Coordinates of C-alpha atoms and ligand atoms in Angstrom, one line a residue:
M1136 CA 2.6 -27.7 -2.0
S1137 CA -0.1 -30.2 -1.2
P1138 CA -3.7 -29.2 -1.3
K1139 CA -3.8 -29.6 2.4
E1140 CA -0.9 -27.3 2.9
A1141 CA -2.4 -24.8 0.6
K1142 CA -5.7 -24.9 2.5
S1143 CA -4.0 -24.2 5.8
R1144 CA -1.9 -21.4 4.4
Y1145 CA -5.1 -20.0 2.9
R1146 CA -6.8 -20.1 6.3
Q1147 CA -3.9 -18.4 7.9
I1148 CA -4.0 -15.5 5.4
M1149 CA -7.7 -15.1 5.7
A1150 CA -7.5 -15.1 9.5
E1151 CA -4.8 -12.3 9.3
I1152 CA -7.0 -10.3 6.9
A1153 CA -10.0 -10.6 9.3
K1154 CA -7.8 -9.0 12.0
V1155 CA -6.6 -6.0 10.0
G1156 CA -9.1 -3.4 11.0
L1157 CA -9.7 0.0 9.4
C1158 CA -7.6 0.9 6.4
L1159 CA -7.0 4.4 5.1
P1160 CA -6.0 4.8 1.4
G1161 CA -3.2 7.1 0.4
S1162 CA -0.2 8.0 2.6
L1163 CA 0.8 9.9 5.6
V1164 CA 3.5 12.5 4.6
E1165 CA 5.2 15.6 6.0
R1166 CA 4.3 18.7 4.0
T1167 CA 5.4 22.3 4.1
S1168 CA 3.0 25.1 3.1
R1169 CA 2.5 28.8 2.4
C1170 CA 0.2 30.9 4.5
G1171 CA -2.3 33.5 3.5
S1172 CA -0.4 36.7 4.4
A1173 CA 1.3 38.1 1.3
G1174 CA 4.2 39.7 3.1
C1175 CA 5.4 36.5 4.7
H1176 CA 8.8 35.1 3.9
C1177 CA 7.2 31.7 3.0
H1178 CA 6.1 33.2 -0.3
T1179 CA 9.6 34.3 -1.4
D1180 CA 11.9 31.8 0.2
P1181 CA 11.2 28.1 -0.5
T1182 CA 13.3 27.1 2.5
K1183 CA 11.1 29.2 4.8
R1184 CA 7.8 27.6 4.1
H1185 CA 5.7 26.7 7.1
G1186 CA 5.8 23.3 8.6
P1187 CA 6.4 20.5 8.0
Y1188 CA 3.0 19.4 9.0
P1189 CA 1.9 15.8 8.9
S1190 CA -0.6 15.4 6.1
W1191 CA -2.8 12.7 4.6
T1192 CA -2.7 12.7 0.8
R1193 CA -4.7 10.4 -1.4
S1194 CA -6.0 10.3 -4.9
V1195 CA -9.8 10.8 -5.4
G1196 CA -11.0 10.5 -8.9
G1197 CA -7.6 11.4 -10.3
K1198 CA -7.1 14.4 -8.0
T1199 CA -4.8 14.5 -5.0
V1200 CA -6.7 15.4 -1.9
T1201 CA -4.6 16.6 1.1
R1202 CA -5.7 17.0 4.7
T1203 CA -3.4 18.4 7.3
L1204 CA -3.5 16.4 10.5
G1205 CA -2.9 17.4 14.1
P1206 CA -0.5 15.4 16.4
D1207 CA -3.4 13.7 18.1
Q1208 CA -5.0 12.8 14.7
V1209 CA -1.6 11.3 13.5
E1210 CA -1.5 9.2 16.6
R1211 CA -5.1 8.0 16.2
Y1212 CA -4.9 7.3 12.4
K1213 CA -1.4 6.2 11.8
P1214 CA -2.3 2.6 12.6
F1215 CA -4.9 2.7 9.8
F1216 CA -2.2 3.5 7.2
D1217 CA -0.1 0.6 8.6
N1218 CA -3.3 -1.6 8.3
S1219 CA -3.6 -0.6 4.7
R1220 CA 0.0 -1.7 4.0
R1221 CA -0.5 -4.9 5.8
L1222 CA -3.7 -5.7 3.9
K1223 CA -1.9 -5.1 0.6
E1224 CA 0.8 -7.5 1.6
L1225 CA -1.8 -10.1 2.6
V1226 CA -3.7 -9.8 -0.7
Q1227 CA -0.4 -10.2 -2.6
E1228 CA 0.3 -13.4 -0.5
L1229 CA -3.2 -14.6 -1.3
E1230 CA -2.7 -14.0 -5.0
A1231 CA 0.6 -15.8 -5.0
L1232 CA -0.9 -18.7 -3.2
S1233 CA -3.8 -18.8 -5.6
V1234 CA -1.5 -18.8 -8.6
Q1235 CA 0.4 -21.7 -7.1
V1236 CA -2.8 -23.7 -6.4
V1237 CA -4.2 -23.1 -9.8
S1238 CA -0.9 -23.9 -11.6
E1239 CA -0.5 -27.1 -9.7
A1240 CA -4.2 -28.1 -10.3
E1241 CA -3.7 -27.5 -14.0
G1242 CA -0.2 -28.8 -14.3
W1243 CA 1.0 -25.5 -15.7
G1244 CA 4.2 -25.7 -13.7
T1245 CA 6.4 -22.8 -12.5
P1246 CA 7.6 -20.3 -15.0
R1247 CA 11.3 -20.9 -15.5
E1248 CA 13.9 -18.2 -16.0
G1249 CA 15.2 -18.0 -19.5
S1250 CA 12.2 -19.5 -21.2
H1251 CA 10.3 -17.1 -23.5
N1252 CA 6.8 -18.6 -23.7
V1253 CA 5.7 -19.0 -20.2
G1254 CA 2.9 -16.4 -20.0
D1255 CA 1.3 -13.4 -21.4
T1256 CA 3.2 -10.9 -19.3
P1257 CA 6.9 -11.7 -18.6
D1258 CA 8.1 -10.6 -15.2
N1259 CA 10.8 -8.4 -16.7
V1260 CA 8.5 -6.2 -18.8
S1261 CA 6.8 -3.3 -17.1
S1262 CA 5.4 -5.4 -14.3
T1263 CA 6.8 -3.1 -11.6
T1264 CA 4.2 -0.4 -10.9
V1265 CA 5.3 2.2 -8.5
Q1266 CA 2.9 2.5 -5.6
G1267 CA 2.1 5.7 -4.0
H1268 CA 3.5 5.7 -0.5
Ligands
ZN1238 ZN1 3.8 32.4 5.8

């Protein structure tokens, strides 16, 4: 990739990022719940829990915070979760581009499969973190 190509790709990514809009952390999930009345079947039968209700769960300071959303709220805020996902993709693209630019500038080359001394963290060792979606 020529520096000129890299620059135009960079501009594209940044233009996309600028368009993303509000981003909500965490994920939109369907949750079932138990109610407050002790005699209700939801307390004894796990298949008879109430719901499912759409909920927004996210991690705040190591704790999971859940908020149940009404249908109108789901409609209003669902795009913000999609935005968040889009932003993450764009950041990954930006990082990949940056790695390529820096590697080419420094003549580091592309890590080849089968070689054992290409970097500090080989791709096949615990580099796949599971993301909360
Ligand atoms: Zn109940």
